Amino acid sequence: MPGRSTCSGTHILTGELHSATTATRFSHRCWWADWAVRCTWIWPADVYWIDYILPILPDHARSYICPIGGAYIADTYWGRYKTICWSVALAMLGHVIMIISAIPGIIGGKASLGLFILSLVVTGTGAGGFKSNISPLVAEQYRRTKPFITTTKSGERVIVDPTLTTSRIYMVRVPPSHLAQAYLPSPIQYFYLFINIGALIGQIGMVYAEKYVGYWLAYTLPTAVFFISPLFLWWGHGRYRVSPPTGSVLGTSFRLWRHALRDCWSWNPVRCIRQLTADNFWENAKPSKVVGEKPEWMNFDDNWVDEVRRGFKACSVFAWFPIYWLCYNQLNNNLTSQAATMNTHGLPNDVLSNLDPFALIIFIPICDLLIYPALARKGWKFTALKRIAWGFATGTAAMIWAAVVQQYIYKTNACGDYASTCVDSQGNPIVSPLNVWIQTGSYVLIAFSEIFASITGLEYAFTKAPRNMRSLVMSLFLFTSALSAALGEAFVSLSIDPLLVWNYASVAILAGVTGIVFWLSVRKLDKEEDTLNNLSEGQFGSFEKHQAPVVF
């Protein structure tokens, strides 16, 4: 029988685990990490609030390009905690500058525009440095990396799977009634749920603040809440478990990749591709396989090479995400414009976009408590790559729904295919008699796609990266959103009447085909899921395993 489980204590793996591979898998309780994370998740609710002030493309792209710089600084020089502190300070400065740009007497002038642009640059840079580091910091509060066997109060023998624990950290953790209270906590918490609670409150509050008071109040609301963040950063100093920076890991990993490429190139393209994708591609790059004196930069062991291989595999999965984000990005522009062409019954048309965070708040616990456990008990492993594939499928369905709604708008509007510019003789807009709430299907389907693809992408970036490259791999996942923002510029010409049906339909076709090709390309990798999750931790340079003391 395994020993008593602790947050960062050792565990015993025996043949008993291998003989119980068909047992039900559950996540693990780590109460110190729970409380640490409850406080930590104040930050995303604050920082992500700013993302909903104005969905302007340059700032959106900057917020997802800057994570690469923030990740490099964290992994190489400062560590995640210090990088987060400075990023929060920078984002705070951006908040204040934005408020100044909207003060009565300044707003509307040339100075206002300059200050507003400056606030976007500063806020985007600060938020970018924050985003790549906060989720790895939170997830690494849980230190177990290998599954172990335990027995519930009902006598059922189960496998406690750290991968499921990480998944629930990024989503939500609520204990099903039949699970042992010994290792599942009770509160609803964690990353994506709290982000969307902040987004829902922020979007609704800011829309009405701007409508009835002014932009200065709309910008002041998130800033006031954001001031809570430094207090929790100060409280968490010395309490959060942190992994120290380990020097220039990025350069070493690319040297390793180049070293592995040495004997794989060929003028025969078929042979070259076969060798580059061979299972033993990374084997020849391991230090134990080097004949003679090792290069000076090869200051790591074989296990770290396996971890780098796993990280490169994760990045190959992320390469498909820009197409997924094309679907998601319709929320902040075209679907909002579509709502304005229907009967809103007095609601601001941009309030409808709140259906997405509202649906997430409802369906995240449903997936966590009902859908995922039901699939597990049926014996179907709903792995990360399967969930991402389903994310593409539900994103495609959302775009099909939007295309059908748009077609009916054209049919029922007095101006036909020019519904967005339809006005009467006094210049008042003429809208379709269709009820705006028929958009609900698109938002609910997009919400499910976020649960399957976006949340899983965060989880995949953390679990597949080497410990000393987690921020960097996370930043590459976030960077796919910036690529999607740039790719979306190609669809601008379709975002006007009478081409909006084609806009949604083309995105749906692109996402559907990409989802199919994605699954066909990762089926083999999906079979390695357990193997990749159970790799031994590698040693890099002077980097030593950091086991923080257990706090009771």
Coordinates of C-alpha atoms in Angstrom, one line a residue:
M1 CA 0.0 0.0 0.0
P2 CA 1.3 3.5 -0.7
G3 CA 2.3 5.8 2.1
R4 CA 0.3 8.7 3.3
S5 CA 0.1 11.4 0.6
T6 CA 1.3 14.9 1.1
C7 CA 1.7 18.0 -1.1
S8 CA 5.3 17.5 -2.0
G9 CA 6.2 14.3 -0.2
T10 CA 7.7 11.3 -1.9
H11 CA 5.5 8.5 -3.3
I12 CA 5.9 4.8 -3.8
L13 CA 5.4 3.3 -7.2
T14 CA 5.2 -0.5 -7.4
G15 CA 3.8 -3.1 -9.7
E16 CA 0.6 -2.6 -7.8
L17 CA 0.1 0.6 -9.8
H18 CA 0.6 -1.1 -13.1
S19 CA -1.8 -3.9 -12.2
A20 CA -4.5 -1.2 -11.5
T21 CA -4.3 0.7 -14.7
T22 CA -8.0 0.1 -15.3
A23 CA -9.0 1.6 -12.0
T24 CA -10.9 4.9 -11.9
R25 CA -8.6 8.0 -11.8
F26 CA -9.2 11.0 -9.6
S27 CA -7.5 14.2 -8.8
H28 CA -5.6 14.8 -5.6
R29 CA -6.1 17.2 -2.7
C30 CA -3.3 19.5 -1.7
W31 CA -4.8 21.9 0.8
W32 CA -1.9 24.3 1.0
A33 CA -2.0 24.7 -2.8
D34 CA -5.7 25.2 -2.6
W35 CA -5.5 28.2 -0.3
A36 CA -2.5 29.6 -2.1
V37 CA -4.4 29.4 -5.4
R38 CA -7.5 30.9 -4.0
C39 CA -5.6 34.1 -3.3
T40 CA -3.6 33.9 -6.5
W41 CA -6.7 33.8 -8.7
I42 CA -7.7 37.2 -7.6
W43 CA -5.0 38.4 -10.1
P44 CA -6.4 36.9 -13.4
A45 CA -9.9 38.2 -12.6
D46 CA -8.3 41.7 -12.3
V47 CA -5.7 41.6 -15.1
Y48 CA -8.0 39.9 -17.7
W49 CA -10.7 42.5 -16.9
I50 CA -8.6 45.0 -18.9
D51 CA -8.8 42.8 -22.0
Y52 CA -12.5 43.7 -22.3
I53 CA -12.1 47.5 -22.2
L54 CA -11.5 47.8 -25.9
P55 CA -10.8 44.8 -28.2
I56 CA -8.3 46.7 -30.3
L57 CA -6.1 44.5 -32.5
P58 CA -2.7 46.0 -31.9
D59 CA -3.1 45.8 -28.1
H60 CA -4.6 42.4 -28.3
A61 CA -1.6 41.2 -30.4
R62 CA 0.9 42.9 -28.0
S63 CA -0.7 41.2 -25.0
Y64 CA 0.1 37.8 -26.6
I65 CA 3.5 38.7 -28.1
C66 CA 4.9 40.1 -24.9
P67 CA 4.5 36.8 -22.9
I68 CA 7.5 35.4 -24.8
G69 CA 9.7 38.2 -23.4
G70 CA 8.2 37.8 -19.9
A71 CA 8.6 34.0 -20.0
Y72 CA 12.3 34.3 -21.1
I73 CA 13.0 36.8 -18.3
A74 CA 11.3 34.5 -15.7
D75 CA 12.9 31.2 -16.8
T76 CA 16.4 32.8 -17.3
Y77 CA 16.8 35.6 -14.8
W78 CA 14.1 36.6 -12.3
G79 CA 11.9 33.6 -11.7
R80 CA 8.1 33.6 -12.1
Y81 CA 7.2 35.4 -8.9
K82 CA 9.5 38.4 -9.4
T83 CA 8.4 38.7 -13.1
I84 CA 4.8 38.7 -12.1
C85 CA 5.4 41.5 -9.5
W86 CA 7.0 43.8 -12.0
S87 CA 4.4 43.0 -14.7
V88 CA 1.6 43.8 -12.4
A89 CA 3.3 47.1 -11.5
L90 CA 3.6 47.9 -15.2
A91 CA 0.0 47.0 -15.9
M92 CA -1.1 49.1 -13.0
L93 CA 0.7 52.1 -14.5
G94 CA -1.1 51.4 -17.8
H95 CA -4.5 51.4 -16.0
V96 CA -3.8 54.8 -14.4
I97 CA -2.7 56.4 -17.7
M98 CA -5.9 55.1 -19.4
I99 CA -8.0 56.8 -16.7
I100 CA -6.1 60.1 -17.2
S101 CA -6.8 59.9 -20.9
A102 CA -10.6 59.7 -20.3
I103 CA -10.9 62.5 -17.6
P104 CA -13.4 65.2 -18.6
G105 CA -11.4 68.1 -20.1
I106 CA -8.8 65.8 -21.5
I107 CA -10.9 63.3 -23.4
G108 CA -11.4 64.2 -27.0
G109 CA -8.2 66.2 -27.5
K110 CA -4.9 65.2 -29.0
A111 CA -3.4 64.6 -25.6
S112 CA -6.2 62.2 -24.8
L113 CA -5.4 60.1 -27.9
G114 CA -1.7 60.0 -27.2
L115 CA -2.2 59.0 -23.5
F116 CA -4.7 56.3 -24.6
I117 CA -2.2 54.8 -27.1
L118 CA 0.5 54.9 -24.5
S119 CA -1.8 53.2 -22.0
L120 CA -2.4 50.4 -24.5
V121 CA 1.3 49.9 -25.0
V122 CA 2.1 49.8 -21.3
T123 CA -0.9 47.7 -20.3
G124 CA -0.3 45.2 -23.1
T125 CA 3.3 44.8 -22.1
G126 CA 2.5 44.3 -18.4
A127 CA -0.4 41.9 -19.1
G128 CA 1.8 40.0 -21.5
G129 CA 4.5 39.5 -18.9
F130 CA 1.9 38.4 -16.4
K131 CA 0.0 35.9 -18.6
S132 CA 2.9 33.5 -19.4
N133 CA 3.9 33.2 -15.7
I134 CA 0.8 33.2 -13.5
S135 CA -0.7 29.9 -14.6
P136 CA 2.6 27.9 -14.3
L137 CA 3.2 29.5 -10.8
V138 CA -0.3 28.4 -9.7
A139 CA -0.1 24.9 -11.1
E140 CA 3.3 24.2 -9.6
Q141 CA 1.9 24.7 -6.1
Y142 CA 1.0 21.1 -6.6
R143 CA 4.2 19.1 -6.6
R144 CA 3.2 15.5 -7.3
T145 CA 4.1 14.3 -10.8
K146 CA 3.5 10.6 -10.7
P147 CA 0.2 8.7 -10.1
F148 CA -0.4 6.6 -7.0
I149 CA -3.0 4.2 -5.6
T150 CA -5.3 5.0 -2.7
T151 CA -8.5 3.6 -1.3
T152 CA -11.6 5.8 -0.8
K153 CA -13.9 5.6 2.3
S154 CA -16.3 3.4 0.3
G155 CA -13.5 0.9 -0.2
E156 CA -12.9 1.6 -3.9
R157 CA -9.3 1.5 -5.0
V158 CA -8.5 4.4 -7.3
I159 CA -5.5 5.9 -9.0
V160 CA -4.8 9.5 -8.0
D161 CA -3.6 11.1 -11.2
P162 CA -1.6 14.3 -11.0
T163 CA -2.6 15.1 -14.6
L164 CA -6.2 15.2 -13.7
T165 CA -5.3 17.4 -10.7
T166 CA -3.6 19.9 -13.0
S167 CA -6.5 19.8 -15.3
R168 CA -8.9 20.7 -12.5
I169 CA -6.5 23.4 -11.3
Y170 CA -6.9 25.1 -14.7
M171 CA -10.7 24.6 -14.7
V172 CA -12.6 24.1 -11.4
R173 CA -12.5 21.7 -8.5
V174 CA -15.7 20.7 -6.8
P175 CA -16.0 17.3 -5.0
P176 CA -18.5 14.8 -6.2
S177 CA -20.4 13.4 -3.3
H178 CA -19.1 9.9 -3.7
L179 CA -15.4 10.9 -3.6
A180 CA -13.3 10.7 -0.4
Q181 CA -13.1 14.0 1.4
A182 CA -9.5 13.1 2.2
Y183 CA -8.2 14.3 -1.2
L184 CA -10.8 16.6 -2.8
P185 CA -11.4 20.1 -1.6
S186 CA -14.9 21.7 -1.4
P187 CA -14.8 25.2 -2.8
I188 CA -15.3 26.1 -6.5
Q189 CA -12.1 27.7 -7.5
Y190 CA -9.2 28.1 -9.9
F191 CA -8.1 29.6 -13.1
Y192 CA -10.6 29.7 -16.0
L193 CA -13.7 29.9 -13.7
F194 CA -12.4 33.0 -11.9
I195 CA -11.2 34.6 -15.1
N196 CA -14.7 34.4 -16.5
I197 CA -16.4 35.6 -13.3
G198 CA -14.1 38.7 -13.5
A199 CA -14.9 39.1 -17.2
L200 CA -18.6 38.8 -16.7
I201 CA -18.7 41.4 -13.9
G202 CA -16.3 43.6 -15.7
Q203 CA -18.0 43.7 -19.0
I204 CA -21.4 44.3 -17.7
G205 CA -20.3 46.9 -15.2
M206 CA -18.0 48.8 -17.6
V207 CA -20.6 48.9 -20.4
Y208 CA -23.2 50.6 -18.2
A209 CA -20.6 52.8 -16.5
E210 CA -19.6 54.1 -19.9
K211 CA -23.2 54.5 -21.0
Y212 CA -24.5 56.5 -18.0
V213 CA -21.4 58.2 -16.6
G214 CA -18.4 58.1 -18.9
Y215 CA -15.2 56.3 -20.0
W216 CA -13.3 57.5 -17.0
L217 CA -15.5 55.5 -14.6
A218 CA -15.4 52.5 -16.9
Y219 CA -11.6 52.5 -16.7
T220 CA -11.6 53.3 -13.0
L221 CA -13.6 50.2 -12.0
P222 CA -11.1 47.5 -13.1
T223 CA -8.2 49.7 -11.8
A224 CA -9.8 49.9 -8.3
V225 CA -10.1 46.1 -8.2
F226 CA -6.7 45.7 -9.7
F227 CA -5.2 47.5 -6.7
I228 CA -5.9 44.4 -4.6
S229 CA -3.3 42.4 -6.6
P230 CA -0.2 43.9 -5.0
L231 CA -1.6 43.1 -1.6
F232 CA -1.8 39.4 -2.4
L233 CA 1.6 39.5 -4.0
W234 CA 3.0 40.9 -0.8
W235 CA 1.1 38.3 1.2
G236 CA 2.4 35.5 -1.0
H237 CA 6.1 36.4 -0.7
G238 CA 7.8 33.5 0.9
R239 CA 4.7 31.4 0.9
Y240 CA 4.4 30.3 -2.7
R241 CA 6.5 27.5 -4.0
V242 CA 8.7 28.8 -6.7
S243 CA 11.2 27.2 -9.2
P244 CA 14.4 29.2 -9.4
P245 CA 15.6 30.5 -12.8
T246 CA 18.2 28.3 -14.4
G247 CA 20.0 30.5 -16.9
S248 CA 19.7 30.4 -20.7
V249 CA 17.6 27.3 -21.2
L250 CA 16.1 28.5 -24.5
G251 CA 19.6 28.7 -26.2
T252 CA 20.6 25.3 -24.9
S253 CA 17.3 23.6 -26.0
F254 CA 17.9 24.9 -29.6
R255 CA 21.5 23.7 -29.5
L256 CA 20.2 20.4 -28.5
W257 CA 17.6 20.4 -31.4
R258 CA 20.3 21.4 -33.8
H259 CA 22.6 18.6 -32.5
A260 CA 19.8 16.1 -33.0
L261 CA 19.4 17.3 -36.6
R262 CA 23.0 16.6 -37.6
D263 CA 22.4 13.1 -39.2
C264 CA 18.8 13.6 -40.3
W265 CA 19.2 15.9 -43.4
S266 CA 18.9 14.3 -46.8
W267 CA 18.4 15.5 -50.3
N268 CA 15.7 12.9 -50.6
P269 CA 12.6 14.7 -49.2
V270 CA 10.8 11.4 -48.2
R271 CA 13.9 10.1 -46.4
C272 CA 14.5 13.5 -44.7
I273 CA 10.9 13.7 -43.4
R274 CA 11.0 10.1 -42.2
Q275 CA 14.2 10.7 -40.3
L276 CA 13.0 14.0 -38.8
T277 CA 9.8 12.3 -37.5
A278 CA 11.4 9.1 -36.4
D279 CA 10.9 7.9 -32.8
N280 CA 14.6 7.9 -32.1
F281 CA 15.2 11.4 -33.4
W282 CA 16.1 12.7 -29.9
E283 CA 17.9 9.5 -28.8
N284 CA 21.2 10.4 -30.6
A285 CA 21.2 13.8 -28.9
K286 CA 21.4 12.4 -25.3
P287 CA 24.6 13.0 -23.4
S288 CA 25.0 9.2 -22.8
K289 CA 25.2 8.7 -26.6
V290 CA 27.9 11.2 -27.2
V291 CA 31.2 9.6 -28.1
G292 CA 34.3 11.3 -26.7
E293 CA 34.2 14.7 -25.0
K294 CA 30.8 16.3 -24.6
P295 CA 30.2 19.9 -25.8
E296 CA 30.5 22.5 -23.1
W297 CA 26.8 23.5 -23.4
M298 CA 25.7 19.9 -22.8
N299 CA 25.3 20.3 -19.0
F300 CA 22.1 18.2 -18.6
D301 CA 21.2 14.5 -18.4
D302 CA 19.3 12.2 -20.6
N303 CA 16.0 12.8 -18.8
W304 CA 16.1 16.5 -19.6
V305 CA 16.4 15.6 -23.3
D306 CA 13.2 13.5 -23.0
E307 CA 11.5 16.5 -21.3
V308 CA 12.7 18.8 -24.2
R309 CA 11.3 16.3 -26.7
R310 CA 8.0 16.4 -24.9
G311 CA 8.1 20.2 -24.9
F312 CA 8.7 20.3 -28.7
K313 CA 5.8 17.9 -29.1
A314 CA 3.6 20.3 -27.2
C315 CA 4.6 23.2 -29.4
S316 CA 3.7 21.2 -32.5
V317 CA 0.2 20.9 -31.0
F318 CA 0.0 24.6 -30.4
A319 CA 0.8 25.2 -34.1
W320 CA -2.9 24.4 -34.9
F321 CA -4.4 26.8 -32.4
P322 CA -4.3 30.0 -34.6
I323 CA -7.2 28.6 -36.6
Y324 CA -9.1 27.8 -33.5
W325 CA -8.7 31.4 -32.2
L326 CA -10.2 32.6 -35.5
C327 CA -13.5 31.1 -34.3
Y328 CA -13.1 32.5 -30.8
N329 CA -12.2 36.0 -32.0
Q330 CA -15.6 36.4 -33.7
L331 CA -17.0 37.0 -30.2
N332 CA -15.4 40.4 -29.9
N333 CA -16.2 41.8 -33.3
N334 CA -18.5 40.2 -35.8
L335 CA -21.0 38.6 -33.4
T336 CA -21.3 41.9 -31.5
S337 CA -22.0 43.7 -34.8
Q338 CA -24.5 40.9 -35.7
A339 CA -26.4 41.6 -32.5
A340 CA -26.9 45.2 -33.5
T341 CA -28.8 44.2 -36.6
M342 CA -31.5 42.3 -34.5
N343 CA -34.1 43.3 -32.0
T344 CA -32.2 43.8 -28.7
H345 CA -35.2 44.9 -26.7
G346 CA -33.3 47.8 -25.2
L347 CA -30.1 46.0 -24.3
P348 CA -26.8 47.3 -25.5
N349 CA -25.7 45.0 -28.3
D350 CA -22.2 44.4 -26.7
V351 CA -23.8 43.1 -23.5
L352 CA -24.7 39.9 -25.4
S353 CA -21.1 38.9 -25.5
N354 CA -21.4 38.2 -21.8
L355 CA -23.2 35.0 -22.7
D356 CA -19.8 33.4 -23.2
P357 CA -18.4 33.9 -19.7
F358 CA -21.9 33.2 -18.2
A359 CA -22.0 29.9 -20.1
L360 CA -18.5 29.1 -19.0
I361 CA -19.4 29.7 -15.3
I362 CA -22.3 27.2 -15.7
F363 CA -20.7 24.6 -17.9
I364 CA -17.2 24.3 -16.4
P365 CA -18.6 22.7 -13.2
I366 CA -21.0 20.5 -15.3
C367 CA -18.0 19.2 -17.4
D368 CA -15.9 18.7 -14.2
L369 CA -18.6 17.0 -12.2
L370 CA -20.7 15.2 -14.7
I371 CA -19.3 14.8 -18.2
Y372 CA -15.6 14.0 -17.5
P373 CA -16.3 11.6 -14.6
A374 CA -19.0 9.8 -16.6
L375 CA -16.6 9.3 -19.5
A376 CA -13.9 8.0 -17.1
R377 CA -16.3 5.5 -15.6
K378 CA -17.3 4.3 -19.0
G379 CA -13.6 3.6 -19.6
W380 CA -13.1 6.2 -22.3
K381 CA -10.0 8.3 -21.7
F382 CA -10.9 11.8 -22.7
T383 CA -7.3 12.9 -23.1
A384 CA -6.0 16.4 -23.6
L385 CA -5.6 15.9 -27.4
K386 CA -9.1 14.4 -27.7
R387 CA -10.5 17.5 -25.9
I388 CA -8.7 19.9 -28.2
A389 CA -10.1 18.0 -31.2
W390 CA -13.6 18.4 -29.7
G391 CA -12.8 22.1 -29.2
F392 CA -12.3 22.5 -32.9
A393 CA -15.5 20.6 -33.5
T394 CA -17.6 22.8 -31.2
G395 CA -16.0 26.0 -32.5
T396 CA -16.9 24.9 -36.0
A397 CA -20.5 24.3 -34.9
A398 CA -20.6 27.8 -33.3
M399 CA -19.6 29.4 -36.6
I400 CA -22.2 27.3 -38.5
W401 CA -24.8 28.6 -36.1
A402 CA -23.7 32.2 -36.7
A403 CA -23.8 31.7 -40.4
V404 CA -27.4 30.4 -40.3
V405 CA -28.5 33.3 -38.1
Q406 CA -26.8 35.8 -40.4
Q407 CA -28.6 34.3 -43.4
Y408 CA -32.0 34.7 -41.6
I409 CA -31.1 38.3 -40.7
Y410 CA -30.6 39.1 -44.4
K411 CA -33.9 37.4 -45.2
T412 CA -35.9 39.3 -42.6
N413 CA -34.3 42.8 -42.8
A414 CA -35.9 45.4 -44.9
C415 CA -32.6 46.1 -46.7
G416 CA -31.9 42.5 -47.4
D417 CA -28.2 41.8 -47.6
Y418 CA -27.2 45.2 -46.3
A419 CA -28.7 44.9 -42.8
S420 CA -25.9 46.6 -40.9
T421 CA -26.3 49.9 -42.8
C422 CA -30.1 49.8 -43.1
V423 CA -31.7 53.1 -41.9
D424 CA -35.1 54.9 -42.3
S425 CA -35.7 58.3 -43.7
Q426 CA -34.7 59.9 -40.4
G427 CA -31.5 58.0 -40.2
N428 CA -32.7 55.6 -37.5
P429 CA -31.5 52.0 -37.9
I430 CA -33.9 49.4 -39.2
V431 CA -33.2 46.1 -37.6
S432 CA -34.4 42.5 -38.2
P433 CA -37.4 41.4 -36.1
L434 CA -35.4 38.4 -35.0
N435 CA -34.9 38.2 -31.3
V436 CA -31.2 38.8 -30.4
W437 CA -31.2 35.9 -28.0
I438 CA -31.1 33.4 -30.9
Q439 CA -27.3 34.1 -30.8
T440 CA -27.2 32.1 -27.6
G441 CA -26.3 28.9 -29.5
S442 CA -23.1 30.5 -30.9
Y443 CA -22.0 31.7 -27.5
V444 CA -22.7 28.4 -25.7
L445 CA -20.9 26.4 -28.4
I446 CA -17.9 28.7 -28.2
A447 CA -17.9 28.3 -24.4
F448 CA -17.8 24.5 -24.8
S449 CA -14.9 24.9 -27.3
E450 CA -13.0 27.0 -24.7
I451 CA -13.5 24.3 -22.1
F452 CA -12.2 21.7 -24.5
A453 CA -9.5 23.6 -26.3
S454 CA -8.4 26.7 -24.5
I455 CA -8.3 25.4 -20.9
T456 CA -6.7 22.2 -22.2
G457 CA -4.1 24.2 -24.1
L458 CA -3.1 25.8 -20.8
E459 CA -2.9 22.5 -19.1
Y460 CA -1.0 20.9 -21.9
A461 CA 1.6 23.7 -21.9
F462 CA 2.2 23.2 -18.2
T463 CA 2.3 19.4 -18.0
K464 CA 4.5 18.9 -21.1
A465 CA 7.1 21.5 -20.6
P466 CA 10.4 20.9 -18.7
R467 CA 10.1 22.5 -15.2
N468 CA 12.7 25.2 -16.1
M469 CA 10.9 26.0 -19.4
R470 CA 7.2 26.2 -18.3
S471 CA 6.8 29.9 -18.7
L472 CA 8.4 29.8 -22.1
V473 CA 6.2 27.0 -23.4
M474 CA 3.2 28.7 -21.9
S475 CA 4.1 32.0 -23.8
L476 CA 4.3 30.1 -27.1
F477 CA 0.8 28.8 -26.5
L478 CA -0.4 32.4 -25.8
F479 CA 1.5 33.6 -28.9
T480 CA -0.8 31.6 -31.1
S481 CA -3.6 34.1 -30.2
A482 CA -1.4 36.9 -31.6
L483 CA -0.8 34.9 -34.8
S484 CA -4.6 34.4 -35.1
A485 CA -5.1 38.2 -34.7
A486 CA -2.8 38.8 -37.6
L487 CA -4.4 36.0 -39.6
G488 CA -7.8 37.5 -38.9
E489 CA -6.8 40.6 -41.0
A490 CA -7.2 38.4 -44.1
F491 CA -10.9 38.1 -43.2
V492 CA -11.6 41.8 -42.8
S493 CA -12.9 42.1 -46.4
L494 CA -15.5 39.4 -45.6
S495 CA -16.7 41.3 -42.4
I496 CA -19.1 43.6 -44.2
D497 CA -22.4 43.2 -45.9
P498 CA -23.3 41.3 -48.0
L499 CA -20.5 38.8 -47.3
L500 CA -21.0 38.1 -43.6
V501 CA -22.5 34.7 -44.2
W502 CA -19.4 33.7 -46.1
N503 CA -17.3 35.1 -43.3
Y504 CA -18.8 32.7 -40.8
A505 CA -19.0 29.8 -43.2
S506 CA -15.3 30.2 -44.3
V507 CA -14.1 30.2 -40.7
A508 CA -16.3 27.2 -40.0
I509 CA -14.9 25.2 -42.9
L510 CA -11.4 26.2 -42.0
A511 CA -11.8 25.2 -38.4
G512 CA -13.6 21.9 -39.3
V513 CA -10.9 20.8 -41.8
T514 CA -8.1 21.9 -39.4
G515 CA -9.7 19.9 -36.6
I516 CA -9.8 16.8 -38.7
V517 CA -6.3 17.1 -39.9
F518 CA -5.2 17.9 -36.3
W519 CA -6.6 14.7 -34.9
L520 CA -5.1 12.6 -37.7
S521 CA -1.7 14.1 -37.1
V522 CA -1.7 13.7 -33.3
R523 CA -3.3 10.2 -32.9
K524 CA 0.0 8.6 -32.4
L525 CA 1.1 11.3 -29.9
D526 CA -2.2 10.7 -28.0
K527 CA -1.2 7.1 -27.3
E528 CA 1.9 8.3 -25.6
E529 CA 0.0 10.5 -23.1
D530 CA 0.7 8.4 -20.0
T531 CA 4.3 7.8 -21.0
L532 CA 4.9 11.6 -21.5
N533 CA 3.2 12.5 -18.2
N534 CA 5.4 10.0 -16.2
L535 CA 8.8 11.0 -17.4
S536 CA 11.5 11.3 -14.8
E537 CA 12.5 14.9 -14.0
G538 CA 15.7 15.9 -15.8
Q539 CA 18.8 17.7 -14.4
F540 CA 20.0 20.9 -16.1
G541 CA 23.3 22.6 -15.2
S542 CA 23.3 23.5 -11.5
F543 CA 19.5 23.1 -11.4
E544 CA 18.5 20.8 -8.6
K545 CA 15.1 19.4 -7.7
H546 CA 13.4 21.9 -5.5
Q547 CA 11.2 20.3 -2.9
A548 CA 9.5 22.9 -0.8
P549 CA 8.6 21.9 2.8
V550 CA 5.2 20.6 3.4
V551 CA 3.0 23.1 5.3
F552 CA 0.3 21.7 7.5

